[in-house]
Coordinates of C-alpha atoms in Angstrom, one line a residue:
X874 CA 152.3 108.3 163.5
X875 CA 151.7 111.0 161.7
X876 CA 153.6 114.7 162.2
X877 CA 151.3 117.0 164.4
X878 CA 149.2 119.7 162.4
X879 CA 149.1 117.1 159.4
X880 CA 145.6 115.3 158.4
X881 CA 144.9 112.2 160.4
X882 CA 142.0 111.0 158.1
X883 CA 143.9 110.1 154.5
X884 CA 140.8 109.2 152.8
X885 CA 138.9 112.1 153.7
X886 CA 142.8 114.3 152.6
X887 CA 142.5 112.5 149.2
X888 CA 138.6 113.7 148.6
X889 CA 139.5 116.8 148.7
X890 CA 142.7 116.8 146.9
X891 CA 140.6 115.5 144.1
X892 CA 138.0 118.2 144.6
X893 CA 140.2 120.7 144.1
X894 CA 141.8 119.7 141.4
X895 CA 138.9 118.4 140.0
X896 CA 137.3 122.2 140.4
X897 CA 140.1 123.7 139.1
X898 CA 139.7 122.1 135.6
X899 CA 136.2 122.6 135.8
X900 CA 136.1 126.1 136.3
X901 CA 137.7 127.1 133.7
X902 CA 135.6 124.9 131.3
X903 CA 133.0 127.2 132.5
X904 CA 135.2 130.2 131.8
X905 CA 136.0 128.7 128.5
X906 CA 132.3 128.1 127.5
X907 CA 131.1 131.2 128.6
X908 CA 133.4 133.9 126.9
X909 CA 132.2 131.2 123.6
X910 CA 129.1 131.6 123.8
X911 CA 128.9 135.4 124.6
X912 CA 130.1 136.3 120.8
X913 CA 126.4 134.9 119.8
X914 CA 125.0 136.3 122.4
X915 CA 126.0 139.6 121.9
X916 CA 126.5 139.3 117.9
X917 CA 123.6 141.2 117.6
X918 CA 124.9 144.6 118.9
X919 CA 128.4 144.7 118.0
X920 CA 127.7 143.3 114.1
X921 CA 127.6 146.9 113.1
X922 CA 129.9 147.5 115.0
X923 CA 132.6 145.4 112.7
X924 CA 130.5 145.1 109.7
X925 CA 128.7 148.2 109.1
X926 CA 127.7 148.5 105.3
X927 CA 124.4 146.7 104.5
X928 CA 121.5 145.7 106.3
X929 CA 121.1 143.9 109.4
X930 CA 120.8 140.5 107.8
X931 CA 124.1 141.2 105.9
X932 CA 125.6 142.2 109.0
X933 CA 124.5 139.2 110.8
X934 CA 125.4 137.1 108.2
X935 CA 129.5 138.6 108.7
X936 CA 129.4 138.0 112.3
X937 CA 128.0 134.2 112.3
X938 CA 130.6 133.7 109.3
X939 CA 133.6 134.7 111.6
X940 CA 131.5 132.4 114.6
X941 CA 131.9 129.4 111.7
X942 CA 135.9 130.2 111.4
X943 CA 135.9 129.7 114.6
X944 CA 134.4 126.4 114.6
X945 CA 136.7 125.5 111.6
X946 CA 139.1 125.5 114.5
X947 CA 138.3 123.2 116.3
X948 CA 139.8 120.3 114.8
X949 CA 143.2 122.4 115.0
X950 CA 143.1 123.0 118.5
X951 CA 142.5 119.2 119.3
X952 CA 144.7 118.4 117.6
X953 CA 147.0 120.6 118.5
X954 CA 146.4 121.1 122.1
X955 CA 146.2 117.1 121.9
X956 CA 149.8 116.5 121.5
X957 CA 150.9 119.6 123.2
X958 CA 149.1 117.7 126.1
X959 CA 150.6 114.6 125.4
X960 CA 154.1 115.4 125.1
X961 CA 154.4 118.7 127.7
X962 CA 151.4 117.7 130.2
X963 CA 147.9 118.2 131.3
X964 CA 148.9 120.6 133.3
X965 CA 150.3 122.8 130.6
X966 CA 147.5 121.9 128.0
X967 CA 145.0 123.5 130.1
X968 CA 146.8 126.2 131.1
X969 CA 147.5 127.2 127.4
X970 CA 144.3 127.0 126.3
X971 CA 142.9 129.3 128.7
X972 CA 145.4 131.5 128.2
X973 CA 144.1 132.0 124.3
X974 CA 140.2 132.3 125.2
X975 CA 141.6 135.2 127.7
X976 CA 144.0 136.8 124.7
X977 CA 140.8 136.0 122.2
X978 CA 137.8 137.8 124.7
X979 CA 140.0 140.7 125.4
X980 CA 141.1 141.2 121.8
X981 CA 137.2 141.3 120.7
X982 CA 136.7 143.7 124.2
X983 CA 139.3 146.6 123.0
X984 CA 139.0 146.5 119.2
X985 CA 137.4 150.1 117.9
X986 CA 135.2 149.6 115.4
X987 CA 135.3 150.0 111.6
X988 CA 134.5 153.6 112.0
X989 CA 137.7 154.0 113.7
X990 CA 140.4 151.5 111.9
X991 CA 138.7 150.4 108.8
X992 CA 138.7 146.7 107.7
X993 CA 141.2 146.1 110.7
X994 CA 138.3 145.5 113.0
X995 CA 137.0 143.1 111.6
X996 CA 140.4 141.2 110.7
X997 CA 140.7 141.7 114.7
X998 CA 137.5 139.8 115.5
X999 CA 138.7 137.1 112.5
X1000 CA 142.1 136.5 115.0
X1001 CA 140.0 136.5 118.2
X1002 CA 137.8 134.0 117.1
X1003 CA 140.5 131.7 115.7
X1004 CA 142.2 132.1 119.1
X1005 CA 138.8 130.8 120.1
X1006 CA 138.3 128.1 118.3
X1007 CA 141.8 126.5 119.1
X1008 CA 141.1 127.4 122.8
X1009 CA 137.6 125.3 122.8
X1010 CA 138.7 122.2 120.1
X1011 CA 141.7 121.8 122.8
X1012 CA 139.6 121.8 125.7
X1013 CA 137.9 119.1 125.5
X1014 CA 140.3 116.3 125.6
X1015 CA 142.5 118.3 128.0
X1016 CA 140.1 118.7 130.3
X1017 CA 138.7 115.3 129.8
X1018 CA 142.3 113.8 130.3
X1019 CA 142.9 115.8 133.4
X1020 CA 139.6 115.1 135.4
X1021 CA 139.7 111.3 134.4
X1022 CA 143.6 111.5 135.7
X1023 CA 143.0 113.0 138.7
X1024 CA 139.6 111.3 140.1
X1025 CA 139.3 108.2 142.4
X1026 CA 139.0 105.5 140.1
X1027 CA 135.6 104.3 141.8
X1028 CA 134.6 107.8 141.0
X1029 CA 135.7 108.8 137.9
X1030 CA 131.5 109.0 136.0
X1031 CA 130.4 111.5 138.9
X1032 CA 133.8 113.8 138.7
X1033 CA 133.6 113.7 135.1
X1034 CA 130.4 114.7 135.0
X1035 CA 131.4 118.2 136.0
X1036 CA 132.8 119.1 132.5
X1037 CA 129.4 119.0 131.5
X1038 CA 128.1 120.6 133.9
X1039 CA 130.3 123.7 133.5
X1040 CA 129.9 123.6 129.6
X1041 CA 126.4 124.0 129.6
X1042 CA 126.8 126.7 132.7
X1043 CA 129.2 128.5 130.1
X1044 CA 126.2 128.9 127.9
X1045 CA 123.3 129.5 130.6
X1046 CA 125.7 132.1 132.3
X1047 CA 126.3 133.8 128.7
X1048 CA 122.2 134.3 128.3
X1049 CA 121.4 135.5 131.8
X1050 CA 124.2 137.8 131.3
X1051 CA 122.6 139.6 128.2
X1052 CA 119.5 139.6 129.9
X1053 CA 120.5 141.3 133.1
X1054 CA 122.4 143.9 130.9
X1055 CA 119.1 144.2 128.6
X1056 CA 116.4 144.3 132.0
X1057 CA 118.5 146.0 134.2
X1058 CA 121.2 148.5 133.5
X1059 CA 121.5 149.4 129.7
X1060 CA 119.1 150.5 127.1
X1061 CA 119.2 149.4 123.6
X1062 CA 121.3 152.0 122.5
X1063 CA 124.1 151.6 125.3
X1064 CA 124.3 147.8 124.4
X1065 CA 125.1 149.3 120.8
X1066 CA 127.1 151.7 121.7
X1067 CA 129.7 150.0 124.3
X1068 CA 127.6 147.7 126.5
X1069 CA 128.0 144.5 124.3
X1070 CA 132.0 145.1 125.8
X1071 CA 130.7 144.3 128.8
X1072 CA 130.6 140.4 128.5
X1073 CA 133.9 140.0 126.7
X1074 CA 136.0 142.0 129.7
X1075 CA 134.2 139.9 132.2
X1076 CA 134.9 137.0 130.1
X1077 CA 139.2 138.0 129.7
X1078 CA 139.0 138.9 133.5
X1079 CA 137.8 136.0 135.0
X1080 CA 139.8 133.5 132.4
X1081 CA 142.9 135.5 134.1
X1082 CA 141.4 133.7 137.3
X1083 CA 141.2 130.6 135.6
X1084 CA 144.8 130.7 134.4
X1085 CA 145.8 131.8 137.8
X1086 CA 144.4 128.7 139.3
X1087 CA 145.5 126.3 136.6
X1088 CA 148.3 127.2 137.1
X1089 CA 148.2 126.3 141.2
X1090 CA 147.1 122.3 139.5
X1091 CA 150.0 119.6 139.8
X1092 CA 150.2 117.6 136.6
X1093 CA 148.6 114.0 137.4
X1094 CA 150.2 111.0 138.5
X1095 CA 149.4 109.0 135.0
X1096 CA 151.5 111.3 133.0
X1097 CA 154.4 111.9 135.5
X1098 CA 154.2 108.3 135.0
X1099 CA 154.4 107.3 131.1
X1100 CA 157.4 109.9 131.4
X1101 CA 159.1 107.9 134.0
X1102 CA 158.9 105.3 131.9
X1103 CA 160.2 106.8 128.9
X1104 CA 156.5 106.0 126.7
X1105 CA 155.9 110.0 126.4
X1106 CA 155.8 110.2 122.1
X1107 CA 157.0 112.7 119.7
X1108 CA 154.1 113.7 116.9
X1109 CA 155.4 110.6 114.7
X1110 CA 155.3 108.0 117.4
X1111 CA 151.8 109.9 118.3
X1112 CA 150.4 108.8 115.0
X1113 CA 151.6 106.0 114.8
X1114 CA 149.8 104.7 118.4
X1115 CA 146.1 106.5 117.3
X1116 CA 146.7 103.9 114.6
X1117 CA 146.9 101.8 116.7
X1118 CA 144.3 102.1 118.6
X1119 CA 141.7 102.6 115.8
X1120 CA 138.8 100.8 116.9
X1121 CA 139.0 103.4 119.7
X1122 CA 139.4 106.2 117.4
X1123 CA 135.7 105.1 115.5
X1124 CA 134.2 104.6 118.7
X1125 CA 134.3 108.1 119.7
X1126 CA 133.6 108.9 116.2
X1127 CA 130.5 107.1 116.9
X1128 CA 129.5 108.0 120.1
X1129 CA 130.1 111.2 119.2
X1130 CA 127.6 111.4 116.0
X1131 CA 124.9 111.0 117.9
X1132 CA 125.8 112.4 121.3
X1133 CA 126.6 116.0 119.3
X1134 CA 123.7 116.1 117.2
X1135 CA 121.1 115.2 119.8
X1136 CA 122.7 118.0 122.3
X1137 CA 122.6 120.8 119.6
X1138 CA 118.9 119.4 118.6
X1139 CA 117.2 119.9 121.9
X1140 CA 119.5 122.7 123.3
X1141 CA 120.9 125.4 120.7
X1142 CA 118.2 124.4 118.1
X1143 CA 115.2 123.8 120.4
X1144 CA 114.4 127.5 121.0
X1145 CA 114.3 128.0 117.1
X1146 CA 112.5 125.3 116.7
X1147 CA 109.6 126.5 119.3
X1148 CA 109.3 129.7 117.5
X1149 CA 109.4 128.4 114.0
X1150 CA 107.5 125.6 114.0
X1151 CA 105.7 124.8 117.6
X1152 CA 104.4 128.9 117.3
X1153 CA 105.3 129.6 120.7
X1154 CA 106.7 133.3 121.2
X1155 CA 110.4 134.1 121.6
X1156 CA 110.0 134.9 125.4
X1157 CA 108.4 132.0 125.7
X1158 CA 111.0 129.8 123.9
X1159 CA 113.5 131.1 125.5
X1160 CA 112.4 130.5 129.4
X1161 CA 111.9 126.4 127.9
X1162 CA 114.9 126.3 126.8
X1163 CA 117.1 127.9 130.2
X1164 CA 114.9 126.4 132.4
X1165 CA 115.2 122.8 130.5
X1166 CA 118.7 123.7 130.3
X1167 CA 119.1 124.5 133.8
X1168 CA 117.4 121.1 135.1
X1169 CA 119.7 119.3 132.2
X1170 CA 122.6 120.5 134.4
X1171 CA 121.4 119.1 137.7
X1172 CA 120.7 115.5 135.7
X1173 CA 124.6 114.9 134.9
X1174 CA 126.6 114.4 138.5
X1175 CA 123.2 112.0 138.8
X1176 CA 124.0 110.1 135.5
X1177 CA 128.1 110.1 136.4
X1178 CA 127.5 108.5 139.3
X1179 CA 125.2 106.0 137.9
X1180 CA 128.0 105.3 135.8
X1181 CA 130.5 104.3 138.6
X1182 CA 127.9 101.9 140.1
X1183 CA 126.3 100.2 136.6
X1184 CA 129.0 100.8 133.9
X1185 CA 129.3 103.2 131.3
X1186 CA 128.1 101.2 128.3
X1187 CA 124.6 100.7 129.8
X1188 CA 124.2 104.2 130.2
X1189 CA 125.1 104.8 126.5
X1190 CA 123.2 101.7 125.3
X1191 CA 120.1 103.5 126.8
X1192 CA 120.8 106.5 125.0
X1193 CA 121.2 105.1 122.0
X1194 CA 118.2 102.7 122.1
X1195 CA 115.8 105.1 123.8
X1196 CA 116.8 108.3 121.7
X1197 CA 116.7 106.6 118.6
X1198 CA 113.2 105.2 119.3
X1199 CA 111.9 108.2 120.8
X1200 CA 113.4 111.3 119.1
X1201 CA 110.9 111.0 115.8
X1202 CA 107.7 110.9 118.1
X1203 CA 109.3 113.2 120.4
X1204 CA 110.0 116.1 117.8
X1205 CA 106.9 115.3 116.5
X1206 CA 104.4 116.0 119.8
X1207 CA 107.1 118.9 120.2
X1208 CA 106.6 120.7 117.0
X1209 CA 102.4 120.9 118.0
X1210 CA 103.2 121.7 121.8
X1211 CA 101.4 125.4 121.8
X1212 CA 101.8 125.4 125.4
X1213 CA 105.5 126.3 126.9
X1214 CA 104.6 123.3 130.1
X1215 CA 103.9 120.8 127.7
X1216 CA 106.9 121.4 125.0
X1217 CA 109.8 121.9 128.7
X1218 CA 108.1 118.4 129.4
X1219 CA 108.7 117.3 125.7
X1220 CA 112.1 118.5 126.3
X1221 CA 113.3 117.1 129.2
X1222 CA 112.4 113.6 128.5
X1223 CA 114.8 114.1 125.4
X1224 CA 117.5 115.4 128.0
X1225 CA 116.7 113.1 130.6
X1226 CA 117.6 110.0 127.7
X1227 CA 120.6 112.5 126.4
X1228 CA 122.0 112.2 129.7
X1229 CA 123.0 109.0 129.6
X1230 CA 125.4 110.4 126.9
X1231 CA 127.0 114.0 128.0
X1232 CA 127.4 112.9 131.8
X1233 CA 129.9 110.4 131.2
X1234 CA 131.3 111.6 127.3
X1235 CA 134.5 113.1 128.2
X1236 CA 135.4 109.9 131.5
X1237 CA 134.8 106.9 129.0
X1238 CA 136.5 107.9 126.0
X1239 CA 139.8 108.8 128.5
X1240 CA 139.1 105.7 129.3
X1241 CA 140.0 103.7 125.6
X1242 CA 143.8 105.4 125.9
X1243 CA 146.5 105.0 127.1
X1244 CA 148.3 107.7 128.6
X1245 CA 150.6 108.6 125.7
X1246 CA 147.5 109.5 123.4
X1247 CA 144.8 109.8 125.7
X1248 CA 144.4 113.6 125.3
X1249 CA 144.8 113.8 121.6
X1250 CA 143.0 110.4 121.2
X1251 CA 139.9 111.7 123.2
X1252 CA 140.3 115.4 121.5
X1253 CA 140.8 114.9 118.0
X1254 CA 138.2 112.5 116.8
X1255 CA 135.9 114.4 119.1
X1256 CA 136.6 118.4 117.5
X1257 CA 136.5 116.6 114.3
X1258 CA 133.0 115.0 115.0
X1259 CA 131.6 117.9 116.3
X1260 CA 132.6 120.6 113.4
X1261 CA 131.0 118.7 110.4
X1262 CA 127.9 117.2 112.7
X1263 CA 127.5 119.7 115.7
X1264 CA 128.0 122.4 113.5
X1265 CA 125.6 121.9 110.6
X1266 CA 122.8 120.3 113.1
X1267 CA 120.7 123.7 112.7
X1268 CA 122.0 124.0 108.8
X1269 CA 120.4 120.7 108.2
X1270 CA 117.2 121.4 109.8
X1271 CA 116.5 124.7 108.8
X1272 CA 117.6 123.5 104.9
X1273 CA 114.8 120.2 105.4
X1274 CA 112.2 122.9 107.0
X1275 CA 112.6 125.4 104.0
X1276 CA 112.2 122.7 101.0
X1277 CA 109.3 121.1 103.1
X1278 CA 110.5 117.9 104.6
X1279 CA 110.9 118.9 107.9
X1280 CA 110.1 115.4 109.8
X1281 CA 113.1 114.1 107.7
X1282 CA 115.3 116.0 110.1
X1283 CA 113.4 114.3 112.9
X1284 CA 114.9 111.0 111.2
X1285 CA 117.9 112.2 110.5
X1286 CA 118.6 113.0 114.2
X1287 CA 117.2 109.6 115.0
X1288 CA 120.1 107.9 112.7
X1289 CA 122.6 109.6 114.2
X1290 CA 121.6 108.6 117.6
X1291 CA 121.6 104.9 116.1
X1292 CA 125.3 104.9 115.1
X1293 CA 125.9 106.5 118.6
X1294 CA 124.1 103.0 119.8
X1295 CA 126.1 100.9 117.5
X1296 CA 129.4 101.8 118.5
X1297 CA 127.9 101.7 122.2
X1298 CA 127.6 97.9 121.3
X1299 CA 130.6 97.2 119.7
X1300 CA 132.7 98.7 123.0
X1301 CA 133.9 97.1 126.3
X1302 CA 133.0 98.7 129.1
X1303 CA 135.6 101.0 130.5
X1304 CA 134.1 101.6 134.3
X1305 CA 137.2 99.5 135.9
X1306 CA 140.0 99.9 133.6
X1307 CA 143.4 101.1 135.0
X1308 CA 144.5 104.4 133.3
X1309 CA 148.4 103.1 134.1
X1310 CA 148.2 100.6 132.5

């Protein structure tokens, strides 16, 4: 008998245990992504801000260079955060690496301008965005660890999914924010003047909220575990296990090639694409890409819990065999699609195929590790992966456009997508496999 007051229905207590400490991870993913992507949003009114001297271009140019440190430091922060998460706890791993993105987005939101404390400013932005950078390459895997931790085992694709799903909200909540400020409250000038703040307070306030509910997470039952047991690593014994384990290691290398450059093709790269080479107009390119964006967010709880049901090798089996068949065709019917319905239709059967990747990314590569490496084994490789292949996506197909080869990108993102299949065929699937173990 259970004490009175106290749930009757354990199954039903347990659901939402995992909920909430599923939705407390998640939400600050969101938080995360958003105050990431708000810098490139709003790079275009505070670049003068910091870099004043020259033209636009030039000033443009400073800004996305101080966006690229920040992508430099990724690898640091996973692997970083990856044995700070391995030796101290999830828990404390996620709570620390919201805890920079909110010291980074408030440090950009106060910082006067060059007008006021010379080259200072911009060495303020250069810290932010390093704070940055190790907040998002550390997020990953300890995110991923903690949500694959936490969720029923028969459940872990469709919870997992909801990394994704937040990630991508980051981004779509970072547009429509800009947009509101630029339809609805500010003019031009005001966004130039102070309103491009706006975002980055918003962002530092509500990753305050984040931190205050990370902070209300228990650590999960796997790691409270391995220290029990006394298999908790210092870095030395950490490197020695990742080499170890790595087969697992290339895996997510692989998985990751082609995952990474696929999602940065037909999301961040898309809506330059459109203008560029399809001809369709920037309003025009930028309602595909939201709006494909949008319905690519409502695909992945679908696609995680496919995953619990079938496996998670057969959804990244299709992925790799369908998006390395159809990307070249795709981008090709794409880059004549005049009309905005038929290019969002172009687009989504990409996304629908990418799907069978991001939905279940973070779940199956927690799945390869064991518990004393599991967050810098999945976060490493990964913030590695995606600096030299996510980040040089648009590099390599703006570089192929200008010397006149454009359909080799089309191939070269079909390659990609190939090794992402290989090393889809050269893994067991991980669906069943006990995290304690």
């Amino acid at each position: 008998m259970l004490p009175t007051g106290h749930a009757t229905d354990p199954a039903g207590h347990e659901a939402r245990r995992v909920r909430r400490l599923v939705a407390g991870a998640a939400i600050g993913n969101w938080v995360e992504w958003f105050d990431w992507y708000a810098y490139s949003a709003m790079a275009l009114y505070f670049a003068p801000v910091f870099f004043p001297r020259g033209d636009t271009t030039a000033q443009l140019l400073n800004a996305a260079a101080v966006f690229a440190v920040g992508f430099v430091m990724r690898p640091l922060g996973g692997w970083l955060l990856g044995l700070y998460g391995d030796r101290r706890g999830r828990k404390a791993a996620l709570t620390l690496s919201i805890t920079m993105m909110s010291v980074g987005s408030l440090l950009i939101a106060v910082t006067p301008g060059y007008a006021q404390i010379g080259v200072a400013a911009p060495a303020m932005l250069v810290i932010a965005r390093l704070l940055q950078g190790l907040s998002v390459g550390g997020e990953y895997g300890a995110s991923a660890t903690y949500i694959s931790e936490v969720a029923t085992p028969g459940r872990r694709g469709f919870y997992a999914s909801f990394q994704s799903v937040t990630g991508n909200l980051g981004q779509l909540t970072a547009i429509a924010m800009l947009l509101v400020l630029q339809q609805l409250f500010l003019s031009a000038e005001q966004l130039a003047a102070w309103g491009w703040r706006i975002p980055f307070v918003i962002g530092a306030g509500t990753a305050l909220v984040a931190l205050y509910l990370r902070r209300r997470l228990i650590e999960t039952e796997s790691f409270l575990l391995a220290q029990r047991r006394g298999t908790l690593q210092d870095w030395r014994g950490t490197w020695g296990l990742l080499r170890h384990h790595a087969r697992a290691v290339a895996i997510v290398v692989g998985l990751t090639i082609g995952g990474i450059v696929s999602f940065y093709t037909f999301t961040t790269y898309a809506q330059k694409f459109l203008v560029n080479t399809a001809g369709l107009t920037r309003e025009a390119a930028t309602a595909v890409s939201a709006g494909t964006l949008f319905v690519f967010v409502l695909l992945q709880p679908a696609f995680g819990a496919l995953s619990d049901r079938i496996g998670r090798r057969p959804l990244l089996i299709g992925f790799g065999a369908l998006g390395g068949l159809l990307t070249v065709p795709l981008m090709t019917a794409l880059a004549r699609a005049n009309d905005p319905w038929v290019a969002a239709s172009l687009i989504m059967v990409a996304l629908v195929i990418l799907s069978g990747y991001t939905a279940i990314n973070g779940v199956v590569k927690a799945e390869m590790f064991p518990t004393p490496v599991r967050a810098i084994g999945v976060g490493l490789p990964y913030a590695v992966t995606v600096s030299l292949f996510g980040g040089t996506t648009e590099y390599v197909a703006l570089a192929l456009k200008g010397a006149g080869h454009e359909p080799w990108f089309y191939v070269y993102v079909s390659c990609c997508i190939f090794v992402s299949l290989i090393a889809s065929l050269f893994m067991t699937d991980t669906r069943s496999r006990d995290l304690d173990a």
